[in-house]
mmCIF file of C-alpha atoms and ligand atoms in Angstrom:
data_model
loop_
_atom_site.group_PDB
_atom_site.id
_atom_site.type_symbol
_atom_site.label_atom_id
_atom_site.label_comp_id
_atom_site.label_asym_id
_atom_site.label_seq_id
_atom_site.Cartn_x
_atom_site.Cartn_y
_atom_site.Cartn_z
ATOM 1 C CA UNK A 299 0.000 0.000 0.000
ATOM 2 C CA UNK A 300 2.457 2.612 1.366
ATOM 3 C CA UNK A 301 4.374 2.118 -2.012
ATOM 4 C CA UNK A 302 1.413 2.280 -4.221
ATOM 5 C CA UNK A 303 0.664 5.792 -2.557
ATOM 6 C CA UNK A 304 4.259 6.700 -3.065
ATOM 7 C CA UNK A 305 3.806 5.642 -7.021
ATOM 8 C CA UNK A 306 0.968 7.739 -7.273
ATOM 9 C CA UNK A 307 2.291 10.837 -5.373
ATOM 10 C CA UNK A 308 5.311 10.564 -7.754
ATOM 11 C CA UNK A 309 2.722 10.767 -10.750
ATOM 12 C CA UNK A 310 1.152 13.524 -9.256
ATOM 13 C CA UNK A 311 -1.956 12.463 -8.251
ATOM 14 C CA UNK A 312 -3.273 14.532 -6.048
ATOM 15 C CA UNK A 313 -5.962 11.884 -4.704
ATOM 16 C CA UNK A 314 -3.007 9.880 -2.944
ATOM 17 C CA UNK A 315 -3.348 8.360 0.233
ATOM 18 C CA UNK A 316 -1.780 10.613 2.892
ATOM 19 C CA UNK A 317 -0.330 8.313 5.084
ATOM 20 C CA UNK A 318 2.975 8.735 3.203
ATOM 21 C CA UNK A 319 5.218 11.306 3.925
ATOM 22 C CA UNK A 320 6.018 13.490 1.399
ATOM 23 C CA UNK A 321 9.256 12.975 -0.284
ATOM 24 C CA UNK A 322 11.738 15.663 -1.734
ATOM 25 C CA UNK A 323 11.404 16.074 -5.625
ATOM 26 C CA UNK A 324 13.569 18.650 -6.876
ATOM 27 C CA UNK A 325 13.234 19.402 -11.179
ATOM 28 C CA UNK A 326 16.335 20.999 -11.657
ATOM 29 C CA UNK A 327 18.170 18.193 -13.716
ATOM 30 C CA UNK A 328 15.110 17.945 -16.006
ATOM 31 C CA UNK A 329 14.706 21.342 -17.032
ATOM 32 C CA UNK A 330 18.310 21.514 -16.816
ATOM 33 C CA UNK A 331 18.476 18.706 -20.020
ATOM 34 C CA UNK A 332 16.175 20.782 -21.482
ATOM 35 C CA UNK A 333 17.756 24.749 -21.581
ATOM 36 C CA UNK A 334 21.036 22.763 -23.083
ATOM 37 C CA UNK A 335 19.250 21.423 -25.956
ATOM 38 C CA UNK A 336 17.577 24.498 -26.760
ATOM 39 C CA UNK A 337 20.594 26.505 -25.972
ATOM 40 C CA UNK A 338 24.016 25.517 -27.193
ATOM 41 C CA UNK A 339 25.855 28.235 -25.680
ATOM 42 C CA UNK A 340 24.840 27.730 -22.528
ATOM 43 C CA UNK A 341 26.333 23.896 -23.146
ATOM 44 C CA UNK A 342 29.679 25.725 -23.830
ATOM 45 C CA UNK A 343 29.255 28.094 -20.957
ATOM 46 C CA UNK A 344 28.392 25.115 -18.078
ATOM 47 C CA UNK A 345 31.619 23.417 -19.893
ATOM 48 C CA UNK A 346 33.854 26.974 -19.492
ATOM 49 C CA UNK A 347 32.556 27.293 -15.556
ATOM 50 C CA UNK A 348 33.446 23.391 -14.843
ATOM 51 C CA UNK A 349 37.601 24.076 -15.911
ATOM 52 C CA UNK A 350 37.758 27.052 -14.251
ATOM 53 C CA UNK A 351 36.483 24.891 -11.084
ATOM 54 C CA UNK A 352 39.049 22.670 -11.423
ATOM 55 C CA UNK A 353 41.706 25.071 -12.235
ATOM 56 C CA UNK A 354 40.475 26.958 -8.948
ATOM 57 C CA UNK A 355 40.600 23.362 -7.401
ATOM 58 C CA UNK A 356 44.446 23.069 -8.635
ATOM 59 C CA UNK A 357 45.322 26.682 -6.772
ATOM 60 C CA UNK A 358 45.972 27.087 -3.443
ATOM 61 C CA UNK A 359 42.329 28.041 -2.352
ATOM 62 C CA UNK A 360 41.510 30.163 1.292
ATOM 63 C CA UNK A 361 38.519 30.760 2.306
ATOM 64 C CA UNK A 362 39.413 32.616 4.904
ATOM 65 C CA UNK A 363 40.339 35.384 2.978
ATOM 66 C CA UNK A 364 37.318 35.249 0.694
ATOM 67 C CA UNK A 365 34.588 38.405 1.408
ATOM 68 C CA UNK A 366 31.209 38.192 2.252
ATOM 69 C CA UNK A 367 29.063 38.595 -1.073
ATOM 70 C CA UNK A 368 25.645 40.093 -0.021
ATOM 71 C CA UNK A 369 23.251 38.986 -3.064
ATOM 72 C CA UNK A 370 20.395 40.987 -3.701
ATOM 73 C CA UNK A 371 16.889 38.701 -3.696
ATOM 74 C CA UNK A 372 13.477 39.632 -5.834
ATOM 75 C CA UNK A 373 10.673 38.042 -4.750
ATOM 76 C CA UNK A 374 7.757 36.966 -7.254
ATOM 77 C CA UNK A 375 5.109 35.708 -5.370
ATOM 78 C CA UNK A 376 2.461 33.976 -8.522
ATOM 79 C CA UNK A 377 -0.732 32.827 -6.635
ATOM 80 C CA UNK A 378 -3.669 31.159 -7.887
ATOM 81 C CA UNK A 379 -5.344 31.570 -4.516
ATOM 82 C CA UNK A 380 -5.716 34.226 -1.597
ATOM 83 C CA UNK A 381 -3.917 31.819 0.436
ATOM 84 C CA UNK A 382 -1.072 31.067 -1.946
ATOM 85 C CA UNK A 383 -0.160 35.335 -1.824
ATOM 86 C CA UNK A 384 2.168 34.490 1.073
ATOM 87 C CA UNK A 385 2.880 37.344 3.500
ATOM 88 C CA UNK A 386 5.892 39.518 3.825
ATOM 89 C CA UNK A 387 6.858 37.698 7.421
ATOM 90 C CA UNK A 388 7.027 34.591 5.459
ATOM 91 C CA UNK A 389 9.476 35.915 2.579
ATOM 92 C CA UNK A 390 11.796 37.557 5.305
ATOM 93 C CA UNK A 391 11.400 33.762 7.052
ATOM 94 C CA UNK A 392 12.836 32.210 4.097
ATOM 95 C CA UNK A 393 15.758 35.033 3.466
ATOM 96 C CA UNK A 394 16.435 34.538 7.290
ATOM 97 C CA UNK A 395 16.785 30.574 6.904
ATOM 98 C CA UNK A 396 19.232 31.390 3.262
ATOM 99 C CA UNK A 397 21.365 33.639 5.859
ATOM 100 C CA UNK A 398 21.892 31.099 8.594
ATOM 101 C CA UNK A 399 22.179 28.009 6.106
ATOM 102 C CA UNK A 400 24.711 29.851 3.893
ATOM 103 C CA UNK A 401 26.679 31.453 6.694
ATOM 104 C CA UNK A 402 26.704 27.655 8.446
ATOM 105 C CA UNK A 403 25.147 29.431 11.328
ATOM 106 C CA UNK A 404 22.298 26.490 11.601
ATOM 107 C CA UNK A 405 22.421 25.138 14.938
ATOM 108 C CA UNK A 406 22.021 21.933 13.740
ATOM 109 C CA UNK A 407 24.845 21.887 12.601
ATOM 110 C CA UNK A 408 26.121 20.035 15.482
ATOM 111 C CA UNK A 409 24.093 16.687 14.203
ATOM 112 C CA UNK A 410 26.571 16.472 11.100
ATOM 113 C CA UNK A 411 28.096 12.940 12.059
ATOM 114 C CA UNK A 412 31.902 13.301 13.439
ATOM 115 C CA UNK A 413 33.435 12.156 10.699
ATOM 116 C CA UNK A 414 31.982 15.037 8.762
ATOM 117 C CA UNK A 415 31.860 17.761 11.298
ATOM 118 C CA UNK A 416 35.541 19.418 10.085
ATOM 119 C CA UNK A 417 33.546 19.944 6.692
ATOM 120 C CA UNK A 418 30.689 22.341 7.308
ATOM 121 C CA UNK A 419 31.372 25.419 5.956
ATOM 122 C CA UNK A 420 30.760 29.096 5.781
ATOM 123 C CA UNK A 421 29.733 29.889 1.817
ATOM 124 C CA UNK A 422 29.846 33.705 3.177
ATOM 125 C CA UNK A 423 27.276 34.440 0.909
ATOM 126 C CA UNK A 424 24.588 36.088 2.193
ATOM 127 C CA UNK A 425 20.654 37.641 1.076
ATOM 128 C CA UNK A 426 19.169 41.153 0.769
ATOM 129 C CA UNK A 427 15.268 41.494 -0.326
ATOM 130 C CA UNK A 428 15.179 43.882 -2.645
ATOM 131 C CA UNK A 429 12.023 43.786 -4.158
ATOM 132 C CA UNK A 430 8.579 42.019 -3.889
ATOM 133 C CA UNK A 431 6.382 41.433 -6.728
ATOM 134 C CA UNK A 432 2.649 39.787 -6.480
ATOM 135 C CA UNK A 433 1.169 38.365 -9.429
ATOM 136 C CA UNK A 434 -2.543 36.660 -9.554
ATOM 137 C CA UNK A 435 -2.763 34.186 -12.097
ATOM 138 C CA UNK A 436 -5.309 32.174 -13.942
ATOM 139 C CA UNK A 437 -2.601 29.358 -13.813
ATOM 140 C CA UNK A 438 -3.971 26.931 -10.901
ATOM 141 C CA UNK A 439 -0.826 24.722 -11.370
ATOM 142 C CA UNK A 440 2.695 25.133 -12.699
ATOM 143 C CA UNK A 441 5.150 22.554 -13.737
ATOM 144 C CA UNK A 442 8.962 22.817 -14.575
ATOM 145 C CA UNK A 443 8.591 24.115 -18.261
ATOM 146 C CA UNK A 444 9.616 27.894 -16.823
ATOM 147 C CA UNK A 445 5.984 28.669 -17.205
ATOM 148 C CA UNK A 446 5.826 30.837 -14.006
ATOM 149 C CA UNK A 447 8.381 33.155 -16.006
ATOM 150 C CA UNK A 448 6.934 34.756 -18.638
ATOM 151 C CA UNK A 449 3.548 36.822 -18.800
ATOM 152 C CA UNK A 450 2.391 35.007 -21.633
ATOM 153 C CA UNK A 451 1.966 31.556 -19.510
ATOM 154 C CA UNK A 452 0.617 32.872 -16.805
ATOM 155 C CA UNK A 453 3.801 34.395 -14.585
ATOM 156 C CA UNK A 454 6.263 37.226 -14.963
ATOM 157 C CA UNK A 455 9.594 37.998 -15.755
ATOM 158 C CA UNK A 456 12.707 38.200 -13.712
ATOM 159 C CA UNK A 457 13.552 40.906 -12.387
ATOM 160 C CA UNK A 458 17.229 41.784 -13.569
ATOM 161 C CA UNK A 459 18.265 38.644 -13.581
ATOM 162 C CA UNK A 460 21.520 38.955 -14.142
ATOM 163 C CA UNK A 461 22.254 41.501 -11.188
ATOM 164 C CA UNK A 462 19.514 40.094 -8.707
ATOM 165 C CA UNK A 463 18.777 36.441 -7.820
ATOM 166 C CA UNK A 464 15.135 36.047 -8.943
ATOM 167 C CA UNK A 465 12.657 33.835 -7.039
ATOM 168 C CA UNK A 466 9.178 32.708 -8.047
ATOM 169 C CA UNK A 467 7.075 31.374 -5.436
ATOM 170 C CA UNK A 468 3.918 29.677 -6.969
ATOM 171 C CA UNK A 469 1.603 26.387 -6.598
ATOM 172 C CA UNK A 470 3.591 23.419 -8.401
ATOM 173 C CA UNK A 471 2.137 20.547 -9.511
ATOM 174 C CA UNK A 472 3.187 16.644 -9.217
ATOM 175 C CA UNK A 473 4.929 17.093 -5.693
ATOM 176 C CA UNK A 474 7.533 19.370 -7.036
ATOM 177 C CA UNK A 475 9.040 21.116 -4.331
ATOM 178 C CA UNK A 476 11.397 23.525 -6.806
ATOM 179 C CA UNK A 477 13.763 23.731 -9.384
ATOM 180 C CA UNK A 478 16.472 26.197 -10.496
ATOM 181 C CA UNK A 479 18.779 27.337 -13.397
ATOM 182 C CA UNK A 480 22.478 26.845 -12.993
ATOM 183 C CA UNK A 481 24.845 29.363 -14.424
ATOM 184 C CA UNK A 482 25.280 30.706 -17.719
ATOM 185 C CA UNK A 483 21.778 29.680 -19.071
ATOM 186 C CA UNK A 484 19.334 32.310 -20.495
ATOM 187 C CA UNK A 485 19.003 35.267 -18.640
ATOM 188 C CA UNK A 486 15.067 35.151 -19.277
ATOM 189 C CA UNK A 487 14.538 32.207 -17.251
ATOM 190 C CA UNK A 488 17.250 32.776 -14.776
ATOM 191 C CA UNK A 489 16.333 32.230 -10.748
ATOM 192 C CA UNK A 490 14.916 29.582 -8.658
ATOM 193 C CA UNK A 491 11.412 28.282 -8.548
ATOM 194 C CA UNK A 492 10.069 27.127 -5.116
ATOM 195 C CA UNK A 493 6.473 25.984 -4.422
ATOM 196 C CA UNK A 494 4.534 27.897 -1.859
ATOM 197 C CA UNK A 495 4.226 24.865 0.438
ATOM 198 C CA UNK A 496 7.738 25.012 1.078
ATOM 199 C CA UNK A 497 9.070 28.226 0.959
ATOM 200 C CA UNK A 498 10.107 29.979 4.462
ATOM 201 C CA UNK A 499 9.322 28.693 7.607
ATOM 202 C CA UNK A 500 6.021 29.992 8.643
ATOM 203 C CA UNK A 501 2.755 30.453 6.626
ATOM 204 C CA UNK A 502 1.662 28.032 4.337
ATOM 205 C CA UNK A 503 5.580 26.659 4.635
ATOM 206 C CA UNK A 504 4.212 23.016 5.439
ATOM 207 C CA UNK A 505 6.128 20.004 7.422
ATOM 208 C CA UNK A 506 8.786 18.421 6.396
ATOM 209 C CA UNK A 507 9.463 21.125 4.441
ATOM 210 C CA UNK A 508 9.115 24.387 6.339
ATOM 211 C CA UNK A 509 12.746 25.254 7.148
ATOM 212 C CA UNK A 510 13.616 27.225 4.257
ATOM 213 C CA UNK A 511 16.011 23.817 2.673
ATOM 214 C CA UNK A 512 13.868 23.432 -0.424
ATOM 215 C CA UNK A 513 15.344 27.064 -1.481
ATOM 216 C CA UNK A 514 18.759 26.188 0.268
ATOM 217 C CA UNK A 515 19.387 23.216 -2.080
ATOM 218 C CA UNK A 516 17.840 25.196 -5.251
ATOM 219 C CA UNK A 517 20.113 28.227 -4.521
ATOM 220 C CA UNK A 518 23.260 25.597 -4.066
ATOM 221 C CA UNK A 519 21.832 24.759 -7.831
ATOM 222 C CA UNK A 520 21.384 28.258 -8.476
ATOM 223 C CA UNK A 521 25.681 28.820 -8.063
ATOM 224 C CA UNK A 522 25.864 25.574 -9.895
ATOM 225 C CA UNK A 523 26.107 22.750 -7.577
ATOM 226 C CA UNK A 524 24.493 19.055 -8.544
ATOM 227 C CA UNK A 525 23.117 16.611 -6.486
ATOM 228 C CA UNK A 526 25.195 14.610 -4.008
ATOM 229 C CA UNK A 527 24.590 11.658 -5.965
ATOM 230 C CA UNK A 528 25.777 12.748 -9.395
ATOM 231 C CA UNK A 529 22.083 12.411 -10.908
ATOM 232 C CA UNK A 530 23.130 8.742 -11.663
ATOM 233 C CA UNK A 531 21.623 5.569 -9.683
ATOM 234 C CA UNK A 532 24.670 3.652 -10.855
ATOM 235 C CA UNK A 533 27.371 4.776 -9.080
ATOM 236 C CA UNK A 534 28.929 6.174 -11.922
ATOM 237 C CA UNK A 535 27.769 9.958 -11.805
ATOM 238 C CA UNK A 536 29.494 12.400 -10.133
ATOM 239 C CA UNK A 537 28.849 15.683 -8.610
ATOM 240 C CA UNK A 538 32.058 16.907 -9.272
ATOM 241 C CA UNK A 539 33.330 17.543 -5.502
ATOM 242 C CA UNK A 540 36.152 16.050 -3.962
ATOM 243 C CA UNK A 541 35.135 15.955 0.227
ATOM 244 C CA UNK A 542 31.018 14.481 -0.691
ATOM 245 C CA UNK A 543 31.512 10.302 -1.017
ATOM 246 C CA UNK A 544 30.358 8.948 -4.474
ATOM 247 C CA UNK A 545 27.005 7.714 -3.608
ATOM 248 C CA UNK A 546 24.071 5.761 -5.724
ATOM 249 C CA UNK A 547 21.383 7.702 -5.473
ATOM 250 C CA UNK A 548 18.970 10.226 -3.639
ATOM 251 C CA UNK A 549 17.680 9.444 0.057
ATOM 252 C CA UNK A 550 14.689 10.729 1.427
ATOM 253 C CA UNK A 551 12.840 11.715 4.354
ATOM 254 C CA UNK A 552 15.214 10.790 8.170
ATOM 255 C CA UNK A 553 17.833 7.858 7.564
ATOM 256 C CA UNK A 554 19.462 6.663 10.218
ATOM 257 C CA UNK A 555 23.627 7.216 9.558
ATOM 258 C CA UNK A 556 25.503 5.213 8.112
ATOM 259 C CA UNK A 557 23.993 4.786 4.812
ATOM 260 C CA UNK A 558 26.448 2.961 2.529
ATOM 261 C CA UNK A 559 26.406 2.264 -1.399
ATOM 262 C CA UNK A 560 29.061 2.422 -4.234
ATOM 263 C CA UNK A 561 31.004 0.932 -1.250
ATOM 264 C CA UNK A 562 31.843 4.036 0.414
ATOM 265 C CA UNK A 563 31.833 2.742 4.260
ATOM 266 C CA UNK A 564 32.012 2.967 6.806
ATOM 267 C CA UNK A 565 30.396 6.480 6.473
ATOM 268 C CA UNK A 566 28.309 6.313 3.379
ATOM 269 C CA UNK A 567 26.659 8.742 1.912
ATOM 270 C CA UNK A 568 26.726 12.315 3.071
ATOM 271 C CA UNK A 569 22.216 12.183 2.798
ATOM 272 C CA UNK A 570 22.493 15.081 5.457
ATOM 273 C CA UNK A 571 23.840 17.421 2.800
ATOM 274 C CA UNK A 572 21.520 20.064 1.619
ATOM 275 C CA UNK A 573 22.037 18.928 -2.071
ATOM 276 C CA UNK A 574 20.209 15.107 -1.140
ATOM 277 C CA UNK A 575 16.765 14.740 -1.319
ATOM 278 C CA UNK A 576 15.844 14.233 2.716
ATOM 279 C CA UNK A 577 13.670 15.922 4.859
ATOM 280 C CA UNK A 578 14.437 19.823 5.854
ATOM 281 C CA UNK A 579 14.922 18.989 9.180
ATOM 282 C CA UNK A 580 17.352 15.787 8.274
ATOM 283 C CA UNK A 581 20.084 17.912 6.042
ATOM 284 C CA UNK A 582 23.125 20.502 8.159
ATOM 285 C CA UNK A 583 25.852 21.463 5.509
ATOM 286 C CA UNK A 584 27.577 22.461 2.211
ATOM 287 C CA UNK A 585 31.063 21.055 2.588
ATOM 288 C CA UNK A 586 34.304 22.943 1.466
ATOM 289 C CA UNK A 587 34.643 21.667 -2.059
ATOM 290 C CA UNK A 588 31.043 22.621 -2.503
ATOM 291 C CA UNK A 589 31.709 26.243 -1.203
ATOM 292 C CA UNK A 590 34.292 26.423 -3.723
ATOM 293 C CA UNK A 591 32.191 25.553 -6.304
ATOM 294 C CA UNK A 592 29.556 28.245 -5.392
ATOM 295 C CA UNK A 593 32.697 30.721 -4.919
ATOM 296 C CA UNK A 594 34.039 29.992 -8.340
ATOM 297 C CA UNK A 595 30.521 30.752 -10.545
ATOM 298 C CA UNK A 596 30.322 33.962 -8.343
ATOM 299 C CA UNK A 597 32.965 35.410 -9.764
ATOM 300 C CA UNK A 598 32.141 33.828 -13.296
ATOM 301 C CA UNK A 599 28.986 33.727 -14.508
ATOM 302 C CA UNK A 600 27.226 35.068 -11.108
ATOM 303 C CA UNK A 601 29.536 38.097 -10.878
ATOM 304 C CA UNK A 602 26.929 40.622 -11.347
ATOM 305 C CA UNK A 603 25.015 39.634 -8.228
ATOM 306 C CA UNK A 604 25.947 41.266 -4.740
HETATM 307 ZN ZN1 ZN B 1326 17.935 19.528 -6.726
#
């Protein structure tokens, strides 16, 4: 039963039993697949941004010495309902939860296994609101076809996307929590979708998903990380980050460490990193190598945010 319900919550049907807990779904590799077909400069772009990552990799790299980037935020709240116009308090929820995530300031921190715990770090990047927008729309539903960005299917534009990170918070269909665009794609569809259900921490920001992670993980997209996985359930993919263990695929909801696949024990996989698929309250850290990813497309293809 309880997988029958999970087959049909995957398909989108919103008639599903209830007695399963939701699981993360994240579209970002899909539309992802998509923009590169459609777009062959932003192939040779994503291809540009990955040597200079390992060149930066290659360098002597500190941290330490890198500055705070403060990255200005617009806000496009698309609702098809009264109740889907989320408030102010619950925007500034969400910017507070990208501030403590991003800064490593999340107390939780401390539930990192030991192993792990030298790795959390501080992406100093940080989030400034800079502009709300409220849209009503006919659309009762989005998907991940970038439909909630353009007028003409129902959204709006971004905001000057390539000098503000552009979020649209709108009802998604088929248990999507969000997807993003990584760097150097089209500056039309640039930003980070989130649905409404899981977007700050208050509100209609609904359990296990009201911590602010779904936008956490999408940002970490958003300055071009991939999932902790490598999008493969083989093994073979990679996310292309030396300190997070190769792992087979996504976990969900609250497993109990160690998890181990693609015979990476006695630790496993690192599923409490905010770029798996578990539970908001299950995930504590972007690791070094990951900060360094983030650091390197903010001073490539991100360099006009902040
Ligand atoms: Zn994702």
């Amino acid at each position: 039963m309880a997988k029958k319900a999970r087959k049909a919550r995957k398909a989108g049907d919103a008639n599903a039993p209830d007695e399963v807990p939701l699981r993360r779904n994240c579209g970002t590799m899909a539309v992802h697949m998509m923009l590169l077909e459609q777009f062959p400069a932003f192939r040779a772009r994503q291809f540009k941004l990955e040597q200079d990552t390992a060149k930066r990799r290659a360098a002597p790299f500190s941290l330490a010495k890198a500055k705070v980037v403060t990255v200005r935020v617009v806000v496009n709240v698309v609702y098809h309902t009264q109740a889907q116009n989320i408030s102010d308090a619950q925007i500034n929820s969400q910017i507070a939860a990208l501030n403590r995530d991003f800064a490593a300031k999340n107390p939780d921190k401390s539930k990192v296994p030991a192993p792990w715990q030298g790795l959390v770090t501080d992406a100093k990047i940080q989030f400034k609101l800079q502009k709300t927008t409220r849209t009503q729309t006919a659309v009762a539903s989005f998907s991940q076809d970038n439909g909630v960005k353009s007028p003409a299917t129902g959204g709006i534009a971004p905001f000057q996307p390539q000098k503000s990170l552009n979020f649209w918070v709108c009802p998604l269909g088929g248990w999507l929590l969000g997807y993003a665009q990584f760097p150097g794609g089209p500056p039309a569809t640039d930003g980070v979708v989130i649905n409404y259900k899981a977007f700050g921490t208050i509100g209609t920001a609904e359990s296990p998903f009201n911590l602010g992670r779904t936008a956490t993980h999408e940002v970490g997209h958003y300055f071009n990380l991939r999932h902790i996985w490598g999008d493969t359930e083989d093994c073979s993919g990679s996310d292309m980050v030396a300190d997070t263990p190769n792992s087979a695929g996504p976990n969900f909801e609250k497993p109990t460490f160690p998890v181990v696949t693609c015979n990476n024990g006695p630790n496993g996989d690192m599923f409490m990193n905010y770029m798996d698929y578990v539970d908001d309250d299950t995930m504590f850290l972007f690791t070094s190598q990951q900060v360094m990813r983030m650091r390197t497309a903010l001073e490539g293809p991100r360099s006009g945010l902040g």
